[in-house]
mmCIF file of C-alpha atoms and ligand atoms in Angstrom:
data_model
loop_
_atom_site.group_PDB
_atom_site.id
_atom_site.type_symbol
_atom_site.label_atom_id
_atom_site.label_comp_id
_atom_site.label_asym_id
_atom_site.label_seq_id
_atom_site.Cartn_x
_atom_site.Cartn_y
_atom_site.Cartn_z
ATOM 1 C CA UNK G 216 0.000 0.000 0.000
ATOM 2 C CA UNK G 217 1.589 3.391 -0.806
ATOM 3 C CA UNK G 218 0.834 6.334 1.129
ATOM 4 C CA UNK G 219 -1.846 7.657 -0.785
ATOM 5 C CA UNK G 220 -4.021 4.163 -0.472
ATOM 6 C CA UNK G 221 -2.798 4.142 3.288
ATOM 7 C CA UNK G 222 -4.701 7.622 3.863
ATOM 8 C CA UNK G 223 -7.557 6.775 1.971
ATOM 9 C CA UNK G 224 -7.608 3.786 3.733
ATOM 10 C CA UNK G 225 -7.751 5.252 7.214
ATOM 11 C CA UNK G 226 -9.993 7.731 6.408
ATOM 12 C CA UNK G 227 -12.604 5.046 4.953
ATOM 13 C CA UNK G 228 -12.290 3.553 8.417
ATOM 14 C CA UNK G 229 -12.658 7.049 10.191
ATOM 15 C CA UNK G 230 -16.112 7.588 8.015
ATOM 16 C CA UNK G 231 -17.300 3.720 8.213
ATOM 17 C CA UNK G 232 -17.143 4.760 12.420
ATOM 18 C CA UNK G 233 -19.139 8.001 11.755
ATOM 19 C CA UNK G 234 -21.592 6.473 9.948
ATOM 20 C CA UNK G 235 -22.379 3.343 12.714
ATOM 21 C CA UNK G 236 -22.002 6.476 15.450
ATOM 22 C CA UNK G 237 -24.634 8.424 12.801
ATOM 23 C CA UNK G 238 -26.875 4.696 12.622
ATOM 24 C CA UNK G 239 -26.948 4.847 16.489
ATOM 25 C CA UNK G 240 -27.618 8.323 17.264
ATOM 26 C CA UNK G 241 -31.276 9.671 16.750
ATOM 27 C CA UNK G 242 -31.943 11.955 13.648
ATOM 28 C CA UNK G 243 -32.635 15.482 15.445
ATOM 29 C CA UNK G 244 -35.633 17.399 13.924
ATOM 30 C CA UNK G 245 -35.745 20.791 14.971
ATOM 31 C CA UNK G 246 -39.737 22.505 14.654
ATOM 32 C CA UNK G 247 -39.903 25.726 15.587
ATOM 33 C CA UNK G 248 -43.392 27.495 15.557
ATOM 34 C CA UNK G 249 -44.794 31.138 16.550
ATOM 35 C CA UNK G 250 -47.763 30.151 18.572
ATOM 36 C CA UNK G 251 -48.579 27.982 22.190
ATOM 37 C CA UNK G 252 -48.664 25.026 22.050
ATOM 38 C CA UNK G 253 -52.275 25.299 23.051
ATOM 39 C CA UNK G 254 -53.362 26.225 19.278
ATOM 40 C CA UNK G 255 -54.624 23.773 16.649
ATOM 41 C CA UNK G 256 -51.113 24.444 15.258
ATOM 42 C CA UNK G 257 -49.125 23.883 18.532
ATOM 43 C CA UNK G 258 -51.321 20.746 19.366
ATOM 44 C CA UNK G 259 -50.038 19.278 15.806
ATOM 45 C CA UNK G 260 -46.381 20.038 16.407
ATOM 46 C CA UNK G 261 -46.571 18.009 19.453
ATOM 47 C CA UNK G 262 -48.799 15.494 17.142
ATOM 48 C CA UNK G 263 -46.400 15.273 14.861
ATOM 49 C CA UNK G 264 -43.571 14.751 17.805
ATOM 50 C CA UNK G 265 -45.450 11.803 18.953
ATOM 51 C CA UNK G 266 -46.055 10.288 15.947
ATOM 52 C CA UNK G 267 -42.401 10.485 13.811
ATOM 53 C CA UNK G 268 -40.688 9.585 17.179
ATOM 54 C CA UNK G 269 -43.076 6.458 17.575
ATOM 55 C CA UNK G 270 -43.547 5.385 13.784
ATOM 56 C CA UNK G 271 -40.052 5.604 13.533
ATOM 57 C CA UNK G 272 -38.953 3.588 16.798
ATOM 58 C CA UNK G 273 -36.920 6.564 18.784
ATOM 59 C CA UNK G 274 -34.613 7.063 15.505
ATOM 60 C CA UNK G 275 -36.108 10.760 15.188
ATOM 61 C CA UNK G 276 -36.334 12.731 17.781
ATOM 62 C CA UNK G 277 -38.322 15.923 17.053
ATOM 63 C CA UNK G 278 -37.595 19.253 19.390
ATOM 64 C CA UNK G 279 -40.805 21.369 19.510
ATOM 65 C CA UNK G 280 -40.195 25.018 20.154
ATOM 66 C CA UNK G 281 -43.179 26.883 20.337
ATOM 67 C CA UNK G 282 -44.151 30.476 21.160
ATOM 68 C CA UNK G 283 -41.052 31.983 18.891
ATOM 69 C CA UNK G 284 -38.904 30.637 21.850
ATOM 70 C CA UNK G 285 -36.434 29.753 18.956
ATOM 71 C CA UNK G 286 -37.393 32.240 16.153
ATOM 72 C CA UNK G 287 -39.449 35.086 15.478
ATOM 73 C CA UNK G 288 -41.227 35.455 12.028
ATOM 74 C CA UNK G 289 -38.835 36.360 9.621
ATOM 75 C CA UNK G 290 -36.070 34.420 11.411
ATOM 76 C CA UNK G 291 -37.950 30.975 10.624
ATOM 77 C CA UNK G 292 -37.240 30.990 6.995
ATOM 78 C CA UNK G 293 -33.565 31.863 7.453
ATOM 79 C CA UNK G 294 -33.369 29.390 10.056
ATOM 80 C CA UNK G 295 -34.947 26.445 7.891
ATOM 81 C CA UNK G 296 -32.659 27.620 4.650
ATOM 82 C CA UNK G 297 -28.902 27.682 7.020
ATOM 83 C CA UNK G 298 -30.241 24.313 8.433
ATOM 84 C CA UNK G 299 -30.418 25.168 11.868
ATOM 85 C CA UNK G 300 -34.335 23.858 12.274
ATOM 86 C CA UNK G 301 -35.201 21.035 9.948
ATOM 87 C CA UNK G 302 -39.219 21.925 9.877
ATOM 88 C CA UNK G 303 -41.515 24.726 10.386
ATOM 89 C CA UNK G 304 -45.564 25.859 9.823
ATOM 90 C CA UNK G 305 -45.202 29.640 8.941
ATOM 91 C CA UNK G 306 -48.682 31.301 7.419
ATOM 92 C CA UNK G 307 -48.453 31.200 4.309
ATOM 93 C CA UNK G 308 -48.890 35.013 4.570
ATOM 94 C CA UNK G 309 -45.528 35.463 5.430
ATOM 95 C CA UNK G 310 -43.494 34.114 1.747
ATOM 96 C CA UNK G 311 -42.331 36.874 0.356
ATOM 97 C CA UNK G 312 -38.773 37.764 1.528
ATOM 98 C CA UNK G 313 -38.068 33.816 0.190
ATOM 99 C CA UNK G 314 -39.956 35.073 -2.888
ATOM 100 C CA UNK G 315 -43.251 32.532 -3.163
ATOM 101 C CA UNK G 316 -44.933 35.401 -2.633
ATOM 102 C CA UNK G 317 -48.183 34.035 -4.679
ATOM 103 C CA UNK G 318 -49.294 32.469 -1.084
ATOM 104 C CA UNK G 319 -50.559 35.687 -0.500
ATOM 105 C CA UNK G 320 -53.399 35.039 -2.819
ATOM 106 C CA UNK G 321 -54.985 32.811 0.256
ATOM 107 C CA UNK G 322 -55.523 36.097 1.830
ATOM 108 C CA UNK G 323 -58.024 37.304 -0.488
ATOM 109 C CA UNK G 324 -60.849 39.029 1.242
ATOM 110 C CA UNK G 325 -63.825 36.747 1.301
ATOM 111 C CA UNK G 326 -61.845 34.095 -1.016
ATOM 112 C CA UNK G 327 -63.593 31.321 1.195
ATOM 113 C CA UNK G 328 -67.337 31.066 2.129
ATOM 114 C CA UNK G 329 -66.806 28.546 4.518
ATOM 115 C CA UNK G 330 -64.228 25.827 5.944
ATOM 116 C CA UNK G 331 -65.389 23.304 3.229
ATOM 117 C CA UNK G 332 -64.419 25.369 0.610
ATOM 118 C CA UNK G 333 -61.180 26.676 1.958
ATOM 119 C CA UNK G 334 -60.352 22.842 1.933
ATOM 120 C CA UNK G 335 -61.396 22.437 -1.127
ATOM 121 C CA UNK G 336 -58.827 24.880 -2.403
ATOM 122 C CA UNK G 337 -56.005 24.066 -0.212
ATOM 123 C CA UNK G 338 -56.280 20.312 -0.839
ATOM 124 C CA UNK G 339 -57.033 20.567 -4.178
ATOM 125 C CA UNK G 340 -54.739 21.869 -7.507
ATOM 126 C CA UNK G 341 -54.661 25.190 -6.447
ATOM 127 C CA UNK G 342 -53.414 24.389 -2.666
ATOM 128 C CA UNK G 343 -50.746 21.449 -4.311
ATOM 129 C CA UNK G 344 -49.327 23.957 -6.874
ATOM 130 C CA UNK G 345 -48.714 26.864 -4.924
ATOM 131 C CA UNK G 346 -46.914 23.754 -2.230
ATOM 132 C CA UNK G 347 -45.211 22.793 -5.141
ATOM 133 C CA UNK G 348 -43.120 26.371 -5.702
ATOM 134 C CA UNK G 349 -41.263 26.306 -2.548
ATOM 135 C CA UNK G 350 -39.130 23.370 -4.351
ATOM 136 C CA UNK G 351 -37.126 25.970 -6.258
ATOM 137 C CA UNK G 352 -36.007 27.345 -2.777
ATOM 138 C CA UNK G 353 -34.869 24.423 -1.650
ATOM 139 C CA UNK G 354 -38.000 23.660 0.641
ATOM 140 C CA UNK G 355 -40.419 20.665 0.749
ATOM 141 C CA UNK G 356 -43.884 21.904 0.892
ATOM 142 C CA UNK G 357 -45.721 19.084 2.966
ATOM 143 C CA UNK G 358 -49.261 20.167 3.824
ATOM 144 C CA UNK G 359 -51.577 22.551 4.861
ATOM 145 C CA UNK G 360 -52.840 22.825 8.605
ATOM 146 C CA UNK G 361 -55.886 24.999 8.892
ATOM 147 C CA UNK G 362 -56.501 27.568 11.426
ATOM 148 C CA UNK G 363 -60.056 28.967 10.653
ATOM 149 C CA UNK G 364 -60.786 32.990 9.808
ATOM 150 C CA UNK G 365 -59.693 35.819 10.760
ATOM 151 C CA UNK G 366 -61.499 38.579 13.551
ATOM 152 C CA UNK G 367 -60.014 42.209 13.460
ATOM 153 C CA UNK G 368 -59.891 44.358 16.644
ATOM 154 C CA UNK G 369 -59.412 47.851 18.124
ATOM 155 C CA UNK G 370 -60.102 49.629 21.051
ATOM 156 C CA UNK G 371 -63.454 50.981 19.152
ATOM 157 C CA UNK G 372 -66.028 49.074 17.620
ATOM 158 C CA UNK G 373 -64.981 48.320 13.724
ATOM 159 C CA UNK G 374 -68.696 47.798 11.922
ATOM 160 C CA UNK G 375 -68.541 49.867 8.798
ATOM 161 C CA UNK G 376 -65.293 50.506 6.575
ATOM 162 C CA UNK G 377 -65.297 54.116 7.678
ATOM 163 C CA UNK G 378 -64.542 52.845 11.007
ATOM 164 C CA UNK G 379 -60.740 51.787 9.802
ATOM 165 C CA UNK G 380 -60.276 55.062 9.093
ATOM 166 C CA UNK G 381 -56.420 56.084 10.178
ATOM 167 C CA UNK G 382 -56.110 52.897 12.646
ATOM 168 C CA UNK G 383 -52.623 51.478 12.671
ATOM 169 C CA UNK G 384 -53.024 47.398 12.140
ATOM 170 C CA UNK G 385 -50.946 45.077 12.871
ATOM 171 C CA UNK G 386 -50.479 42.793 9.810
ATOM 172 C CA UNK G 387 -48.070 39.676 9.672
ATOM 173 C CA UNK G 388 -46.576 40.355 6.508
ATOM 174 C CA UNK G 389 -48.768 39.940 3.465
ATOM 175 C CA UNK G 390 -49.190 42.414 0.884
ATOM 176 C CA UNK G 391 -52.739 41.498 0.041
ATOM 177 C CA UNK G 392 -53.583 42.213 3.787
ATOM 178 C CA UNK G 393 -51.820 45.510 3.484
ATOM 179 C CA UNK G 394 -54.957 45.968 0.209
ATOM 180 C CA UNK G 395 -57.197 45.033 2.453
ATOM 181 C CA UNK G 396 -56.708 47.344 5.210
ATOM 182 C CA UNK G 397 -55.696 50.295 3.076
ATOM 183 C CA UNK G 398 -59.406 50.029 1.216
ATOM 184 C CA UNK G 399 -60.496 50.353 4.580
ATOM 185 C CA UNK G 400 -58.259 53.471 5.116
ATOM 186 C CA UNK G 401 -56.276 51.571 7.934
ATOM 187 C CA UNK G 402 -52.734 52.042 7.800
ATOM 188 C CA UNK G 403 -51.559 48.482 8.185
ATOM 189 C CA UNK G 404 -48.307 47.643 9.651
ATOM 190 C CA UNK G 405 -45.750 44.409 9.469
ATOM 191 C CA UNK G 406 -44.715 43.145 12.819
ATOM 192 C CA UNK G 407 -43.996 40.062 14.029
ATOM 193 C CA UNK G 408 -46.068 37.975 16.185
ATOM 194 C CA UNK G 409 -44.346 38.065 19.263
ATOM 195 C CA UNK G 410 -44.295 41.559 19.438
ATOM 196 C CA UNK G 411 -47.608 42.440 18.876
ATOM 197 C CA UNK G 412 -49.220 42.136 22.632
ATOM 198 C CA UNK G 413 -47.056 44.814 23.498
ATOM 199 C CA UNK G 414 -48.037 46.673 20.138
ATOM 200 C CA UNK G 415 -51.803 46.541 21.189
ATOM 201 C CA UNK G 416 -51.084 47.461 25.098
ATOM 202 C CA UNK G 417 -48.661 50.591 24.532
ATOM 203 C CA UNK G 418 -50.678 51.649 21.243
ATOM 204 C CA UNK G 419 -47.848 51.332 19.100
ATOM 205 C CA UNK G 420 -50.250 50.129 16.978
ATOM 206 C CA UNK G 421 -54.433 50.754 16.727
ATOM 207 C CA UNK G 422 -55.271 46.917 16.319
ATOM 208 C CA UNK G 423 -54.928 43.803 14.398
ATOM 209 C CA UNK G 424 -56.529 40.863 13.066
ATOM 210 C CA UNK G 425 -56.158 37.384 14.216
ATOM 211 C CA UNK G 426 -57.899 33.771 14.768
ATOM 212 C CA UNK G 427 -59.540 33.589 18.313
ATOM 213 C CA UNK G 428 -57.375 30.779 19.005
ATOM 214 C CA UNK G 429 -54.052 33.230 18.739
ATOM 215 C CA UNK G 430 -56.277 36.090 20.221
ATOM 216 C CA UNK G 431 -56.987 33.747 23.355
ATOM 217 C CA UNK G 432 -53.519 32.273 23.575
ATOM 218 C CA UNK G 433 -51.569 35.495 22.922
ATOM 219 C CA UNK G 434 -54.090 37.436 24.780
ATOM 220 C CA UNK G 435 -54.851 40.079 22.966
ATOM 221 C CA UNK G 436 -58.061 40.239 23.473
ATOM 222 C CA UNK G 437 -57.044 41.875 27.134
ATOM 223 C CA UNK G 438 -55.797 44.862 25.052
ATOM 224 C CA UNK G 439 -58.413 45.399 22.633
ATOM 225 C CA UNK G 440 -62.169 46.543 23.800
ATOM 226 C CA UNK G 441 -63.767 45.729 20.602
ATOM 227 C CA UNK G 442 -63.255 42.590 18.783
ATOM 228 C CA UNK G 443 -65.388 42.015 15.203
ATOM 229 C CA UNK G 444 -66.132 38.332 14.142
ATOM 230 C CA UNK G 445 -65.686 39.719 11.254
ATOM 231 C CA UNK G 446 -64.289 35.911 8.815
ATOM 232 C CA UNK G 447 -63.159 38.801 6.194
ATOM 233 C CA UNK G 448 -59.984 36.578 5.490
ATOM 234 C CA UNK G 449 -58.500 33.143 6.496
ATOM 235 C CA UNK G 450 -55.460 31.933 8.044
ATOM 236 C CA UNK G 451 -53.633 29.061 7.128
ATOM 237 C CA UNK G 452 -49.671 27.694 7.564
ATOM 238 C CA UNK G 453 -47.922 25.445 5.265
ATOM 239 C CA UNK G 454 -46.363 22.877 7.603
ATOM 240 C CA UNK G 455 -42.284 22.928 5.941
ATOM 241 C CA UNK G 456 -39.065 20.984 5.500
ATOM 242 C CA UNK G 457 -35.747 21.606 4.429
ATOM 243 C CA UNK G 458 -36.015 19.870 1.357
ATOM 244 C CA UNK G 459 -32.055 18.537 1.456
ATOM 245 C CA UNK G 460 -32.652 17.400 4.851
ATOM 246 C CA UNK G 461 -36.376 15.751 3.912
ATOM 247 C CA UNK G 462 -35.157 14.351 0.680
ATOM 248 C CA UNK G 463 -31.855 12.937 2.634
ATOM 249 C CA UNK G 464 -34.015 10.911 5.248
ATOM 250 C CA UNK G 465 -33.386 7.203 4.883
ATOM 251 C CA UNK G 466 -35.922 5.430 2.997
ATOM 252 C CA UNK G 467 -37.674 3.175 5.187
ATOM 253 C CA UNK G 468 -37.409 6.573 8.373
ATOM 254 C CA UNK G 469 -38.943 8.803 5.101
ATOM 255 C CA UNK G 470 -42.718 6.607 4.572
ATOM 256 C CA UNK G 471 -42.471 6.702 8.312
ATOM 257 C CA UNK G 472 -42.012 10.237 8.278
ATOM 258 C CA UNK G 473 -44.820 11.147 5.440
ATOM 259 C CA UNK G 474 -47.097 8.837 7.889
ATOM 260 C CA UNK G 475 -46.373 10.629 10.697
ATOM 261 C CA UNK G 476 -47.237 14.088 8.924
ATOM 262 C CA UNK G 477 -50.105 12.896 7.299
ATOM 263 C CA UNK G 478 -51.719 11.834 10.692
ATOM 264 C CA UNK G 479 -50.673 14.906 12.574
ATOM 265 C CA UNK G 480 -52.107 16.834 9.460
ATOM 266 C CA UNK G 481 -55.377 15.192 9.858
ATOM 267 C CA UNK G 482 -55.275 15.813 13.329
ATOM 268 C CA UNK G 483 -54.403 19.555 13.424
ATOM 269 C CA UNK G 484 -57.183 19.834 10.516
ATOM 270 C CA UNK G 485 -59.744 18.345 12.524
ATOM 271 C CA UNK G 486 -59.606 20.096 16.144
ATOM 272 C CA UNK G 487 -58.744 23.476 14.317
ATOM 273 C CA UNK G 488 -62.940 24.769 14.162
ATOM 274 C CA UNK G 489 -63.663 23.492 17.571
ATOM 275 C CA UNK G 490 -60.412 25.121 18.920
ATOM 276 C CA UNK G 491 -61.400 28.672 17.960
ATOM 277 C CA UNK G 492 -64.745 28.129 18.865
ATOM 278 C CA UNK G 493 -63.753 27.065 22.287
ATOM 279 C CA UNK G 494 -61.602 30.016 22.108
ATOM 280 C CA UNK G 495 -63.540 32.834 21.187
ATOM 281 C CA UNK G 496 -66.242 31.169 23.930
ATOM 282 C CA UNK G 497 -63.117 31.849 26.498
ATOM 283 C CA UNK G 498 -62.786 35.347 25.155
ATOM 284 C CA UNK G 499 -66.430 36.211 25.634
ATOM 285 C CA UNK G 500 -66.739 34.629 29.263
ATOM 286 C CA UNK G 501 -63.602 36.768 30.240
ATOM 287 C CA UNK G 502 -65.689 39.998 29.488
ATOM 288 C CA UNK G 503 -62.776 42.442 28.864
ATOM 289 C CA UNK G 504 -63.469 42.354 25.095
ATOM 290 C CA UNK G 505 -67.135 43.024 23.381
ATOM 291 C CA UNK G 506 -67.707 40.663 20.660
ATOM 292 C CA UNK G 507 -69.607 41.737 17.490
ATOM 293 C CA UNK G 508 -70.878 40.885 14.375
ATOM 294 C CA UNK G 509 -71.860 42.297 11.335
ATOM 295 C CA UNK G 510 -75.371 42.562 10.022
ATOM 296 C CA UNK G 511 -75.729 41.394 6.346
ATOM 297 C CA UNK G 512 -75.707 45.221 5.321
ATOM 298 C CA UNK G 513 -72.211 45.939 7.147
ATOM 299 C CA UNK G 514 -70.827 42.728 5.455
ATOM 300 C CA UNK G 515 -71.702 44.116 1.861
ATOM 301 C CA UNK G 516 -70.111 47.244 2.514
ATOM 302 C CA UNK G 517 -67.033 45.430 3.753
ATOM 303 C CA UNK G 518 -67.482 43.911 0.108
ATOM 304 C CA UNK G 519 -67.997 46.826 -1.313
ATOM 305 C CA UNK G 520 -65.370 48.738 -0.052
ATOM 306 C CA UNK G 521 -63.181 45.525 -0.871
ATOM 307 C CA UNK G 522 -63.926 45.442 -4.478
ATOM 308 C CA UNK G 523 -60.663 47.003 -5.515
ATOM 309 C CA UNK G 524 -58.522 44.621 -3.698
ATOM 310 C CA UNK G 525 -59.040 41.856 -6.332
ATOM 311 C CA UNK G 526 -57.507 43.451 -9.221
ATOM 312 C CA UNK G 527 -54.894 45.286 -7.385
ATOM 313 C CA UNK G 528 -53.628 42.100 -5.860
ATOM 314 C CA UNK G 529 -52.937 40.763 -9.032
ATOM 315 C CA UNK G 530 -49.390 43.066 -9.105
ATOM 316 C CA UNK G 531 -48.544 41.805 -5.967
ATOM 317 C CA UNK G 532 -49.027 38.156 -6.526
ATOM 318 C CA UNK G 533 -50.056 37.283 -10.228
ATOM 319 C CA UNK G 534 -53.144 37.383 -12.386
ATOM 320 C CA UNK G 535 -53.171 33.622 -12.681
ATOM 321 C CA UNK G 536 -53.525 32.809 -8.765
ATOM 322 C CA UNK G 537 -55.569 35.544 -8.172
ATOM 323 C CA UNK G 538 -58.336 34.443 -11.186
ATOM 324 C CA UNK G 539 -58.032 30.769 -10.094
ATOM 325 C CA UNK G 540 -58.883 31.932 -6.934
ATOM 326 C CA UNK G 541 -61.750 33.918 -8.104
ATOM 327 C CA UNK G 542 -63.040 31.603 -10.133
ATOM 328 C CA UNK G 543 -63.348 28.813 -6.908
ATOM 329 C CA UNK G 544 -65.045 31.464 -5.037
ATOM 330 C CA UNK G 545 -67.427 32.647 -7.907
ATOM 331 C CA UNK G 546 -66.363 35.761 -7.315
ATOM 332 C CA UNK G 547 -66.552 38.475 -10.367
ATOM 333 C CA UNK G 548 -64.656 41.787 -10.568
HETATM 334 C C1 LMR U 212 -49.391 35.890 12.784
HETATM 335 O O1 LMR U 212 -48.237 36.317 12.682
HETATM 336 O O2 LMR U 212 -50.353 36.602 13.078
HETATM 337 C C2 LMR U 212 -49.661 34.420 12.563
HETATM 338 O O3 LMR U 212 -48.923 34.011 11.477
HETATM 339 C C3 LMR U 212 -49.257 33.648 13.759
HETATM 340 C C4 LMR U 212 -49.470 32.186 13.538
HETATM 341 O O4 LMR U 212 -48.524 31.507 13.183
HETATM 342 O O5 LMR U 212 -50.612 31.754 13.734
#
């Protein structure tokens, strides 16, 4: 053996002993999330935990970290990219800065009637091809976990559109919400999640809009008088890998793995209505927050005053997404 074959030979060795270290030692999966854990999204993290780490026999372990313990909103993304968390379940508001930002077409005012159709669209071609563009950025797109419509708050009652006029609200980062508001004559602003509580309570900003299940959790509704059940938009996360790290999962861990996030999929899916409806009961029994709702008249001027949104979105995230969208709702501009 000459001394070339010698070092190649010793180094084969060195990497053979990784590798049996690597066979023993569980595969880490990082998941780092915004909300508590007591959310339809937080309850499918730990779902998802307890599914991959028993379908797979204790050779994944999967780290939860809820409540942007880990990251905060626009930290996620970079996070998943460098490697440093393996999965994730952003909104799908909040694509852009990784350039997907056609996601934002989900945030259509009144896009979605009810929760059947919203499935409809997310589990159908619309919801699979918009999945399917996070491949370019080197993401795997693995489902959709639902977490019902949107209220919007303040510390006045918001009924009519004129009542938006010159409120700062909070948005979480999509440019069709920033339509939205504006046609209102809100001035909407990007914040992240965490940071918004404070926002509300030191009037950095006027209000926001929200699921009651992240009102309840996140407790804003201890900072806002007036909350409208309002359903004017819809929230919904694409549950995320890093698609190296997904596609580099050994075969027979991988089915285990799409099992595992299939189930917890289901699962988050399913408890997501009665979660914000147990939620927004909570909110109402605390009393610090009136609840309304709008009378068939306020919700066509909410329409009304929407009307523009539609065709200005279509700069912001393209004419095809926006007229498929349109088209599933029946909605004509
Ligand atoms: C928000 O920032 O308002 C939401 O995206 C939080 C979440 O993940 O539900």
């Amino acid at each position: 053996m000459n001394r070339r074959d010698a070092i190649t030979a010793v180094g084969a060795v060195a990497l053979g002993g990784a590798q049996q270290a690597f066979a023993q030692q569980p595969i880490i999966v990082k998941f780092s999330h915004v909300v508590t854990n007591d959310t339809p999204k937080g309850k499918g993290a730990l779902k998802f935990k307890e599914l991959a780490e028993k379908y797979t026999g204790g050779k994944v372990k999967v780290e939860v970290y809820p409540n942007s313990t880990l990251y905060k909103d626009k930290e996620e993304l970079d996070a998943l990219n460098s490697g440093s968390v393996q999965m994730l379940a952003p909104s799908t508001a909040k694509f852009r800065p990784i350039g997907v930002a056609e996601f934002e077409a989900l945030d259509l005012p009144y896009i979605f009637a009810n929760d059947a159709e919203y499935e409809k669209v997310a589990t159908g071609p619309i919801g699979t091809s918009l999945l399917k563009k996070l491949e370019t950025k080197g993401i795997a797109g693995l489902a959709y976990w639902d977490n019902g419509f949107h209220m919007v708050s303040a510390n006045k009652p918001l009924l009519m559109p004129a009542d938006f006029q010159g409120l700062k609200i909070r948005i979480s980062g999509s440019k069709v919400a920033d339509l939205y508001f504006r046609a209102m004559g809100a001035l909407p602003q990007i914040m992240a999640f965490s940071e918004v509580y404070q926002a509300l309570q030191t009037g950095v900003v006027d209000g926001c809009e929200n699921t009651p299940s992240n009102y309840y959790t996140q407790k804003f509704y201890e900072v806002q008088k007036h909350i409208t059940v309002s359903s004017h938009a819809h929230l919904q996360y694409a549950l995320i890998a890093n698609a190296k790290f997904w596609n580099g999962l050994p075969g027979p861990i991988r089915v285990q793995m799409d099992k595992a996030v299939k189930e917890a999929t289901d699962y988050s899916n399913s408890i997501a209505r009665q979660e914000n409806a147990d939620a927004l009961a909570k909110i109402k029994e605390a009393g610090k927050s009136t609840l309304h709702t709008l009378t068939p008249a306020q919700v066509t001027a909410w329409k009304t005053a929407f009307k523009p949104v539609y065709k200005d979105a279509e700069n912001r995230v393209g004419k095809q997404i926006v007229d498929q969208l349109l088209g599933a709702a029946g909605i004509k501009v």
